[in-house]
Amino acid sequence: LQGVNLGAAAPGYSPGELPNTGTLYTPWMTEIADLHANAVRLYTLLPPAFYRAYSHYLQGGGTVSLVQQIWVGDPPNRDLFDTQFVESTKTDIRHTVDAIHGHGLVPPSPTHAAGVYEFDVAAQVAGFMIGRELESDLVAQTNVINAGQHSYNGKYISLPSGSATDVWLAQMADYLVGYG
């Protein structure tokens, strides 16, 4: 894939403020294609207006694929296995997959895009990514707290040997594949 990264911040908006207007996103898709990119990586679920603009771009013959990332925030106590954090991450996975398939209703949240997602762009998704660049102290803390977690045998994804952080990532990826 040759691509462009697209985050939630936009020129003229405050960091983290998610613009919900197609007029912002529509020209970007053409400009990305003009760069000879064949993919755009979305760091997180963007507002419904992005997927609407992307759907219109595709209907007009556009061919740039999506790599949809599911953002992972900071867990309490720097422990990825925190029960509430795991459930929150699974909720984010469900919201993102539902949105990509055009049947998402994502409730308002101060740190996430929200709204009604009604455009199915799943056929143009080249892949999903879970997480972000995890800080070394988060990885170290998770590995120490969960020292007994060394492998995972899921329905779709297995990890014969790895760190606790690797196990958590495998579990979330397995959940994503099972839900998707």
Coordinates of N, CA, C and O in Angstrom, one line a residue:
L1 N 0.8 -1.2 0.0 CA 0.0 0.0 0.0 C 0.9 1.2 0.0 O 1.9 1.3 0.7
Q2 N 0.5 2.2 -0.8 CA 1.1 3.5 -0.7 C 0.0 4.5 -0.3 O -1.0 4.6 -0.9
G3 N 0.2 5.1 0.9 CA -0.9 5.8 1.4 C -0.5 7.1 2.1 O 0.6 7.5 2.2
V4 N -1.6 7.7 2.6 CA -1.6 8.9 3.3 C -2.2 8.7 4.7 O -3.2 8.0 4.8
N5 N -1.7 9.2 5.8 CA -2.3 9.2 7.1 C -3.2 10.3 7.3 O -2.9 11.5 6.9
L6 N -4.4 10.0 7.8 CA -5.4 11.1 8.0 C -5.8 11.0 9.5 O -6.4 10.0 9.9
G7 N -5.5 12.0 10.3 CA -5.9 12.0 11.7 C -7.2 12.8 11.9 O -7.8 13.2 10.9
A8 N -7.6 12.9 13.1 CA -8.9 13.6 13.4 C -8.8 15.1 13.4 O -9.8 15.8 13.4
A9 N -7.6 15.6 13.6 CA -7.4 17.1 13.6 C -7.4 17.6 12.1 O -7.0 16.9 11.2
A10 N -7.9 18.8 12.0 CA -7.9 19.4 10.6 C -7.5 20.8 10.7 O -7.7 21.5 11.7
P11 N -7.0 21.3 9.6 CA -6.6 22.8 9.6 C -7.8 23.7 9.9 O -8.9 23.5 9.4
G12 N -7.5 24.6 10.8 CA -8.6 25.5 11.2 C -9.4 25.1 12.4 O -10.3 25.8 12.8
Y13 N -9.2 23.9 12.9 CA -9.9 23.3 14.0 C -9.0 23.0 15.1 O -7.8 22.8 14.9
S14 N -9.5 23.0 16.3 CA -8.7 22.7 17.5 C -8.3 21.2 17.5 O -9.1 20.4 16.9
P15 N -7.2 20.8 18.1 CA -6.8 19.4 18.1 C -7.9 18.6 18.8 O -8.4 19.0 19.8
G16 N -8.3 17.5 18.1 CA -9.3 16.6 18.7 C -10.7 17.1 18.3 O -11.7 16.3 18.4
E17 N -10.9 18.3 17.8 CA -12.2 18.7 17.3 C -12.4 18.1 15.9 O -11.6 18.2 15.0
L18 N -13.5 17.3 15.8 CA -13.7 16.5 14.6 C -14.7 17.3 13.7 O -15.9 17.3 14.0
P19 N -14.2 17.8 12.6 CA -15.2 18.5 11.7 C -16.1 17.5 11.1 O -15.8 16.4 10.8
N20 N -17.4 17.9 11.0 CA -18.4 17.0 10.5 C -19.0 17.6 9.2 O -20.2 17.8 9.1
T21 N -18.2 17.9 8.3 CA -18.7 18.5 7.0 C -18.0 17.9 5.9 O -16.8 17.7 5.8
G22 N -18.8 17.4 4.9 CA -18.2 16.7 3.7 C -17.4 17.7 2.9 O -16.5 17.2 2.1
T23 N -17.7 19.0 2.9 CA -16.9 19.9 2.1 C -15.5 19.9 2.5 O -14.6 20.3 1.6
L24 N -15.2 19.6 3.7 CA -13.8 19.5 4.1 C -13.1 18.2 3.5 O -12.0 18.3 3.0
Y25 N -13.8 17.1 3.6 CA -13.2 15.8 3.2 C -13.3 15.5 1.7 O -12.4 14.8 1.2
T26 N -14.3 16.0 1.0 CA -14.4 15.7 -0.4 C -13.2 16.0 -1.2 O -12.7 15.1 -2.0
P27 N -12.6 17.2 -1.2 CA -11.5 17.4 -2.0 C -10.2 16.6 -1.6 O -9.3 16.4 -2.4
W28 N -10.2 16.3 -0.3 CA -9.0 15.6 0.2 C -8.9 14.2 -0.5 O -7.8 13.8 -0.8
M29 N -10.0 13.5 -0.8 CA -9.9 12.2 -1.4 C -9.3 12.3 -2.8 O -8.4 11.5 -3.2
T30 N -9.7 13.3 -3.6 CA -9.2 13.6 -4.9 C -7.7 13.9 -4.8 O -6.9 13.4 -5.6
E31 N -7.3 14.8 -3.8 CA -5.9 15.2 -3.7 C -5.1 14.0 -3.3 O -3.9 13.8 -3.7
I32 N -5.6 13.1 -2.4 CA -4.9 11.9 -2.0 C -4.6 11.0 -3.3 O -3.5 10.5 -3.5
A33 N -5.6 10.8 -4.1 CA -5.5 10.0 -5.3 C -4.5 10.7 -6.3 O -3.7 10.0 -6.9
D34 N -4.5 12.0 -6.3 CA -3.6 12.8 -7.2 C -2.1 12.5 -6.7 O -1.2 12.7 -7.6
L35 N -1.9 12.2 -5.5 CA -0.6 11.9 -5.0 C -0.1 10.5 -5.4 O 1.0 10.0 -5.0
H36 N -1.0 9.8 -6.1 CA -0.8 8.4 -6.5 C -0.8 7.4 -5.3 O -0.2 6.3 -5.4
A37 N -1.5 7.8 -4.3 CA -1.7 6.9 -3.1 C -2.8 6.0 -3.5 O -3.7 6.4 -4.2
N38 N -2.8 4.8 -3.0 CA -3.9 3.9 -3.2 C -4.6 3.5 -1.9 O -5.5 2.7 -1.9
A39 N -4.2 4.2 -0.8 CA -4.8 3.9 0.5 C -4.7 5.2 1.4 O -3.8 6.0 1.2
V40 N -5.7 5.3 2.3 CA -5.6 6.3 3.3 C -5.8 5.6 4.6 O -6.7 4.8 4.8
R41 N -4.9 5.9 5.6 CA -5.0 5.3 6.9 C -5.7 6.3 7.8 O -5.3 7.5 7.9
L42 N -6.8 5.9 8.4 CA -7.6 6.7 9.3 C -7.1 6.3 10.8 O -7.3 5.2 11.2
Y43 N -6.6 7.3 11.5 CA -6.1 7.0 12.9 C -7.2 6.6 13.8 O -7.0 5.9 14.8
T44 N -8.4 7.0 13.5 CA -9.6 6.7 14.4 C -10.8 6.8 13.6 O -10.8 7.2 12.4
L45 N -11.9 6.4 14.2 CA -13.2 6.6 13.5 C -13.5 8.1 13.3 O -13.4 8.8 14.3
L46 N -13.7 8.5 12.1 CA -13.9 9.9 11.8 C -15.4 10.2 11.8 O -16.2 9.2 11.9
P47 N -15.9 11.4 11.8 CA -17.3 11.7 11.8 C -18.0 11.1 10.6 O -17.4 10.9 9.6
P48 N -19.3 11.0 10.7 CA -20.1 10.4 9.6 C -19.8 11.2 8.2 O -19.9 10.5 7.2
A49 N -19.6 12.4 8.3 CA -19.4 13.2 7.1 C -18.2 12.7 6.3 O -18.2 12.7 5.0
F50 N -17.2 12.2 6.9 CA -16.0 11.6 6.2 C -16.5 10.4 5.3 O -16.2 10.3 4.2
Y51 N -17.2 9.5 6.0 CA -17.6 8.3 5.3 C -18.7 8.6 4.2 O -18.7 7.9 3.2
R52 N -19.5 9.6 4.4 CA -20.4 10.0 3.3 C -19.6 10.6 2.2 O -19.8 10.2 1.0
A53 N -18.6 11.4 2.4 CA -17.8 12.0 1.4 C -17.0 10.9 0.7 O -16.9 10.9 -0.6
Y54 N -16.5 9.9 1.4 CA -15.7 8.8 0.9 C -16.6 8.0 0.0 O -16.2 7.6 -1.1
S55 N -17.9 7.7 0.4 CA -18.8 6.9 -0.4 C -19.1 7.6 -1.7 O -19.1 7.0 -2.8
H56 N -19.3 8.9 -1.7 CA -19.5 9.7 -2.9 C -18.3 9.7 -3.8 O -18.4 9.6 -5.0
Y57 N -17.1 9.7 -3.2 CA -15.9 9.6 -4.0 C -15.8 8.3 -4.7 O -15.5 8.2 -5.9
L58 N -16.2 7.2 -4.0 CA -16.2 5.9 -4.6 C -17.2 5.8 -5.7 O -16.9 5.2 -6.8
Q59 N -18.4 6.3 -5.5 CA -19.4 6.3 -6.5 C -19.0 7.0 -7.8 O -19.4 6.7 -8.9
G60 N -18.1 8.0 -7.6 CA -17.6 8.7 -8.8 C -16.4 8.1 -9.4 O -15.7 8.7 -10.3
G61 N -16.1 6.8 -9.0 CA -15.0 6.1 -9.6 C -13.7 6.1 -8.9 O -12.7 5.5 -9.3
G62 N -13.7 6.6 -7.6 CA -12.5 6.7 -6.8 C -12.1 5.3 -6.4 O -12.9 4.4 -6.3
T63 N -10.8 5.1 -6.3 CA -10.2 3.8 -6.0 C -9.3 3.7 -4.7 O -8.8 2.6 -4.4
V64 N -9.2 4.8 -4.0 CA -8.3 4.8 -2.8 C -9.0 4.0 -1.7 O -10.2 4.2 -1.4
S65 N -8.3 3.0 -1.2 CA -8.8 2.1 -0.1 C -8.6 2.8 1.3 O -7.8 3.6 1.4
L66 N -9.3 2.2 2.2 CA -9.2 2.7 3.6 C -8.4 1.6 4.4 O -8.6 0.4 4.3
V67 N -7.6 2.1 5.3 CA -7.0 1.3 6.4 C -7.6 2.0 7.7 O -7.2 3.1 8.0
Q68 N -8.5 1.3 8.3 CA -9.2 1.9 9.4 C -8.6 1.5 10.7 O -8.6 0.3 11.1
Q69 N -8.1 2.4 11.5 CA -7.5 2.1 12.8 C -8.5 2.3 13.8 O -9.4 3.2 13.7
I70 N -8.5 1.5 14.9 CA -9.3 1.6 16.0 C -8.4 2.1 17.2 O -7.5 1.4 17.6
W71 N -8.6 3.4 17.5 CA -7.7 4.0 18.5 C -7.9 3.4 19.8 O -9.0 3.1 20.3
V72 N -6.8 3.2 20.5 CA -6.7 2.7 21.9 C -6.2 3.8 22.8 O -5.1 4.3 22.6
G73 N -7.0 4.2 23.7 CA -6.6 5.2 24.7 C -5.7 4.7 25.8 O -5.1 3.6 25.7
D74 N -5.6 5.4 26.8 CA -4.8 5.0 28.0 C -5.6 4.3 29.0 O -6.6 4.9 29.5
P75 N -5.3 3.1 29.4 CA -6.1 2.4 30.4 C -5.7 2.8 31.8 O -4.7 3.3 32.0
P76 N -6.7 2.6 32.7 CA -6.4 2.9 34.1 C -5.2 2.1 34.6 O -5.0 0.9 34.2
N77 N -4.4 2.7 35.4 CA -3.3 2.0 36.0 C -2.3 1.4 35.0 O -1.5 0.5 35.3
R78 N -2.4 2.0 33.8 CA -1.4 1.6 32.7 C -1.5 0.1 32.5 O -0.5 -0.6 32.2
D79 N -2.7 -0.5 32.6 CA -2.9 -2.0 32.4 C -3.9 -2.2 31.3 O -5.1 -2.0 31.5
L80 N -3.5 -2.7 30.2 CA -4.4 -3.0 29.1 C -5.5 -4.0 29.4 O -6.5 -4.0 28.8
F81 N -5.2 -4.9 30.4 CA -6.2 -5.9 30.8 C -7.2 -5.4 31.8 O -8.1 -6.2 32.2
D82 N -7.2 -4.2 32.2 CA -8.2 -3.6 33.1 C -9.6 -4.0 32.5 O -9.9 -3.7 31.3
T83 N -10.5 -4.6 33.3 CA -11.7 -5.1 32.8 C -12.6 -4.0 32.1 O -13.1 -4.3 31.0
Q84 N -12.7 -2.9 32.7 CA -13.5 -1.8 32.1 C -12.9 -1.3 30.8 O -13.6 -1.0 29.8
F85 N -11.6 -1.3 30.8 CA -10.9 -0.8 29.6 C -11.0 -1.8 28.4 O -11.3 -1.4 27.3
V86 N -11.0 -3.1 28.7 CA -11.2 -4.2 27.7 C -12.6 -4.0 27.1 O -12.8 -4.0 25.9
E87 N -13.6 -3.8 28.0 CA -15.0 -3.7 27.5 C -15.1 -2.4 26.7 O -15.8 -2.4 25.6
S88 N -14.5 -1.3 27.1 CA -14.5 -0.1 26.3 C -13.9 -0.2 24.9 O -14.4 0.3 23.9
T89 N -12.8 -0.9 24.9 CA -12.1 -1.2 23.6 C -13.0 -2.0 22.7 O -13.1 -1.8 21.5
K90 N -13.6 -3.0 23.3 CA -14.5 -3.9 22.5 C -15.7 -3.1 22.0 O -16.2 -3.3 20.8
T91 N -16.2 -2.1 22.8 CA -17.3 -1.2 22.3 C -16.8 -0.4 21.1 O -17.5 -0.2 20.1
D92 N -15.6 0.1 21.2 CA -15.0 0.9 20.1 C -14.8 0.1 18.9 O -15.1 0.6 17.7
I93 N -14.5 -1.2 19.0 CA -14.3 -2.1 17.9 C -15.7 -2.2 17.2 O -15.9 -2.1 16.0
R94 N -16.7 -2.5 18.0 CA -18.1 -2.7 17.5 C -18.6 -1.4 16.8 O -19.1 -1.5 15.7
H95 N -18.4 -0.3 17.4 CA -18.8 1.0 16.8 C -18.1 1.2 15.5 O -18.8 1.6 14.5
T96 N -16.8 0.9 15.4 CA -16.1 1.2 14.2 C -16.5 0.2 13.1 O -16.8 0.6 11.9
V97 N -16.7 -1.1 13.4 CA -17.1 -2.1 12.4 C -18.5 -1.7 11.9 O -18.8 -1.7 10.7
D98 N -19.4 -1.4 12.8 CA -20.8 -1.1 12.4 C -20.8 0.2 11.5 O -21.5 0.2 10.5
A99 N -20.0 1.2 11.9 CA -19.9 2.4 11.1 C -19.4 2.1 9.7 O -20.0 2.6 8.7
I100 N -18.4 1.3 9.6 CA -17.8 0.9 8.3 C -18.8 0.2 7.4 O -18.9 0.4 6.2
H101 N -19.7 -0.6 8.0 CA -20.7 -1.3 7.3 C -22.0 -0.5 7.1 O -23.0 -0.9 6.5
G102 N -22.0 0.8 7.5 CA -23.1 1.7 7.3 C -24.3 1.5 8.1 O -25.4 1.9 7.8
H103 N -24.1 0.8 9.3 CA -25.2 0.7 10.2 C -24.8 1.0 11.7 O -25.1 0.3 12.6
G104 N -24.0 2.1 11.8 CA -23.5 2.4 13.1 C -24.3 3.6 13.7 O -24.6 4.6 13.0
L105 N -24.6 3.5 14.9 CA -25.1 4.6 15.7 C -24.2 4.8 16.9 O -24.3 4.1 17.8
V106 N -23.3 5.7 16.8 CA -22.2 5.9 17.8 C -22.7 7.1 18.7 O -22.9 8.2 18.2
P107 N -22.8 6.8 20.0 CA -23.3 7.8 20.9 C -22.2 8.9 21.1 O -21.0 8.6 21.0
P108 N -22.7 10.1 21.5 CA -21.7 11.2 21.7 C -20.7 10.9 22.8 O -21.1 10.2 23.8
S109 N -19.5 11.3 22.6 CA -18.4 11.1 23.6 C -17.5 12.2 23.4 O -17.2 12.7 22.3
P110 N -16.9 12.7 24.5 CA -15.9 13.8 24.4 C -14.7 13.5 23.6 O -14.0 14.4 23.1
T111 N -14.3 12.3 23.4 CA -13.1 11.9 22.8 C -13.2 11.1 21.5 O -12.3 10.7 20.9
H112 N -14.5 10.9 21.0 CA -14.7 10.1 19.9 C -15.7 10.7 18.9 O -16.5 11.5 19.4
A113 N -15.6 10.4 17.7 CA -16.6 10.8 16.7 C -17.9 10.2 17.0 O -17.9 9.1 17.6
A114 N -19.0 10.8 16.7 CA -20.3 10.3 17.0 C -21.3 10.6 15.9 O -21.0 11.5 15.1
G115 N -22.4 9.9 15.9 CA -23.4 10.2 14.9 C -24.0 8.9 14.3 O -23.7 7.8 14.7
V116 N -24.7 9.1 13.2 CA -25.3 8.0 12.5 C -24.5 7.8 11.2 O -24.2 8.7 10.4
Y117 N -24.0 6.5 11.1 CA -23.1 6.1 10.0 C -24.0 5.3 9.1 O -24.4 4.2 9.4
E118 N -24.3 5.8 7.9 CA -25.3 5.1 7.0 C -24.7 4.8 5.6 O -25.4 4.3 4.8
F119 N -23.4 4.9 5.5 CA -22.8 4.6 4.2 C -21.9 3.4 4.3 O -20.9 3.5 5.1
D120 N -22.2 2.3 3.6 CA -21.4 1.1 3.7 C -20.2 1.2 2.8 O -20.3 1.2 1.6
V121 N -19.0 1.3 3.4 CA -17.7 1.4 2.6 C -16.9 0.2 2.9 O -15.7 0.2 2.5
A122 N -17.4 -0.8 3.5 CA -16.6 -2.0 3.9 C -15.9 -2.7 2.7 O -14.8 -3.2 2.9
A123 N -16.4 -2.6 1.6 CA -15.8 -3.3 0.4 C -14.5 -2.6 0.1 O -13.6 -3.2 -0.6
Q124 N -14.3 -1.4 0.5 CA -13.0 -0.7 0.2 C -12.1 -0.6 1.3 O -11.1 0.1 1.3
V125 N -12.4 -1.3 2.4 CA -11.4 -1.3 3.6 C -10.4 -2.4 3.3 O -10.7 -3.6 3.2
A126 N -9.1 -1.9 3.2 CA -8.0 -2.8 3.0 C -7.6 -3.6 4.2 O -7.0 -4.6 4.2
G127 N -7.9 -3.0 5.4 CA -7.6 -3.6 6.6 C -7.9 -2.8 7.8 O -8.3 -1.6 7.7
F128 N -7.9 -3.4 9.0 CA -8.1 -2.7 10.2 C -6.8 -2.7 11.0 O -6.0 -3.7 10.9
M129 N -6.6 -1.8 11.9 CA -5.5 -1.7 12.8 C -6.1 -1.5 14.2 O -7.0 -0.7 14.3
I130 N -5.5 -2.2 15.2 CA -6.0 -1.9 16.6 C -4.8 -1.3 17.3 O -3.7 -1.8 17.3
G131 N -5.1 -0.2 18.0 CA -4.1 0.4 18.8 C -3.5 1.7 18.2 O -4.1 2.3 17.4
R132 N -2.4 1.9 18.7 CA -1.6 3.1 18.3 C -0.2 2.8 18.7 O 0.1 1.7 19.1
E133 N 0.7 3.8 18.6 CA 2.0 3.6 19.1 C 1.9 3.6 20.6 O 1.7 4.6 21.3
L134 N 2.1 2.4 21.2 CA 1.9 2.3 22.7 C 3.2 2.7 23.3 O 4.3 2.2 23.0
E135 N 3.1 3.5 24.4 CA 4.3 4.0 25.1 C 5.0 2.9 25.8 O 4.3 1.9 26.3
S136 N 6.3 3.0 25.9 CA 7.0 1.9 26.5 C 6.6 1.7 28.0 O 6.6 0.5 28.5
D137 N 6.3 2.7 28.7 CA 5.9 2.5 30.1 C 4.5 1.8 30.2 O 4.3 1.0 31.2
L138 N 3.6 2.0 29.3 CA 2.3 1.3 29.3 C 2.6 -0.2 29.0 O 2.1 -1.0 29.7
V139 N 3.4 -0.5 28.0 CA 3.8 -1.9 27.7 C 4.5 -2.5 28.9 O 4.1 -3.6 29.3
A140 N 5.4 -1.9 29.5 CA 6.2 -2.4 30.6 C 5.2 -2.7 31.8 O 5.3 -3.8 32.4
Q141 N 4.4 -1.7 32.1 CA 3.4 -1.9 33.2 C 2.5 -3.0 33.0 O 2.2 -3.9 33.8
T142 N 1.9 -3.1 31.8 CA 1.0 -4.2 31.4 C 1.7 -5.5 31.5 O 1.1 -6.5 32.0
N143 N 2.9 -5.6 31.0 CA 3.7 -6.9 31.1 C 4.0 -7.3 32.5 O 3.9 -8.5 32.8
V144 N 4.3 -6.4 33.4 CA 4.6 -6.7 34.8 C 3.3 -7.1 35.5 O 3.3 -8.2 36.2
I145 N 2.3 -6.4 35.4 CA 1.0 -6.7 36.1 C 0.4 -8.0 35.6 O -0.2 -8.7 36.4
N146 N 0.6 -8.4 34.4 CA 0.0 -9.6 33.8 C 1.1 -10.6 33.4 O 1.0 -11.2 32.3
A147 N 2.1 -10.8 34.2 CA 3.3 -11.6 33.9 C 2.9 -13.0 33.5 O 3.6 -13.6 32.7
G148 N 1.8 -13.5 33.9 CA 1.4 -14.9 33.5 C 0.7 -15.0 32.2 O 0.5 -16.1 31.7
Q149 N 0.5 -13.9 31.5 CA -0.1 -13.9 30.2 C 1.0 -14.1 29.1 O 1.7 -13.1 28.8
H150 N 1.1 -15.3 28.5 CA 2.2 -15.5 27.6 C 1.7 -16.0 26.2 O 2.5 -16.1 25.3
S151 N 0.5 -16.5 26.2 CA 0.0 -17.1 24.9 C -1.5 -16.8 24.9 O -2.2 -16.5 25.9
Y152 N -2.1 -17.0 23.7 CA -3.5 -16.8 23.5 C -3.9 -17.8 22.3 O -3.3 -17.8 21.3
N153 N -5.0 -18.5 22.6 CA -5.5 -19.4 21.6 C -7.0 -19.0 21.3 O -7.9 -19.4 22.0
G154 N -7.1 -18.2 20.3 CA -8.5 -17.6 20.0 C -9.1 -18.4 18.9 O -8.6 -19.4 18.4
K155 N -10.3 -18.0 18.5 CA -11.1 -18.7 17.5 C -10.5 -18.4 16.1 O -10.4 -19.3 15.3
Y156 N -10.0 -17.2 15.9 CA -9.4 -16.8 14.6 C -7.9 -16.5 14.6 O -7.2 -16.6 13.7
I157 N -7.5 -16.0 15.8 CA -6.1 -15.6 15.9 C -5.5 -16.2 17.2 O -6.2 -16.3 18.2
S158 N -4.3 -16.8 17.0 CA -3.6 -17.4 18.2 C -2.2 -16.8 18.3 O -1.6 -16.4 17.3
L159 N -1.7 -16.8 19.5 CA -0.3 -16.4 19.7 C 0.3 -17.4 20.6 O 0.0 -17.5 21.8
P160 N 1.2 -18.2 20.1 CA 1.8 -19.3 20.9 C 2.7 -18.8 22.0 O 2.8 -19.4 23.0
S161 N 3.4 -17.6 21.7 CA 4.3 -17.1 22.7 C 4.5 -15.6 22.5 O 4.7 -15.2 21.4
G162 N 4.4 -14.9 23.6 CA 4.6 -13.4 23.5 C 4.5 -12.8 24.8 O 4.3 -13.4 25.9
S163 N 4.6 -11.5 24.8 CA 4.4 -10.7 26.1 C 2.9 -10.5 26.4 O 2.1 -10.8 25.5
A164 N 2.6 -10.1 27.6 CA 1.2 -9.8 27.9 C 0.6 -8.8 27.0 O -0.6 -8.9 26.6
T165 N 1.3 -7.8 26.6 CA 0.8 -6.8 25.7 C 0.5 -7.5 24.3 O -0.6 -7.2 23.7
D166 N 1.4 -8.4 23.9 CA 1.1 -9.1 22.6 C -0.2 -9.9 22.7 O -1.0 -10.0 21.8
V167 N -0.4 -10.5 23.9 CA -1.6 -11.3 24.2 C -2.8 -10.5 24.1 O -3.8 -10.8 23.5
W168 N -2.8 -9.3 24.7 CA -3.9 -8.4 24.7 C -4.2 -8.0 23.3 O -5.4 -8.0 22.9
L169 N -3.2 -7.6 22.5 CA -3.4 -7.2 21.1 C -4.0 -8.4 20.3 O -5.0 -8.2 19.5
A170 N -3.6 -9.6 20.5 CA -4.1 -10.8 19.9 C -5.6 -11.0 20.2 O -6.4 -11.3 19.4
Q171 N -5.9 -10.8 21.5 CA -7.3 -10.9 22.0 C -8.2 -9.9 21.3 O -9.3 -10.3 20.8
M172 N -7.7 -8.7 21.2 CA -8.6 -7.7 20.6 C -8.7 -7.9 19.1 O -9.8 -7.7 18.5
A173 N -7.6 -8.3 18.4 CA -7.7 -8.7 17.0 C -8.7 -9.8 16.8 O -9.4 -9.8 15.8
D174 N -8.6 -10.8 17.6 CA -9.5 -12.0 17.5 C -11.0 -11.5 17.7 O -11.9 -12.0 16.9
Y175 N -11.2 -10.6 18.6 CA -12.6 -10.1 18.8 C -13.0 -9.3 17.6 O -14.2 -9.5 17.1
L176 N -12.1 -8.5 17.0 CA -12.4 -7.8 15.8 C -12.8 -8.7 14.7 O -13.9 -8.5 14.0
V177 N -12.0 -9.7 14.4 CA -12.3 -10.6 13.3 C -13.7 -11.3 13.6 O -14.5 -11.5 12.7
G178 N -13.9 -11.8 14.8 CA -15.1 -12.4 15.2 C -16.3 -11.5 15.0 O -17.4 -12.0 14.6
Y179 N -16.2 -10.3 15.3 CA -17.3 -9.3 15.3 C -17.6 -8.9 13.8 O -18.7 -8.7 13.4
G180 N -16.5 -8.7 13.1 CA -16.6 -8.2 11.7 C -17.2 -9.1 10.8 O -17.8 -8.8 9.8

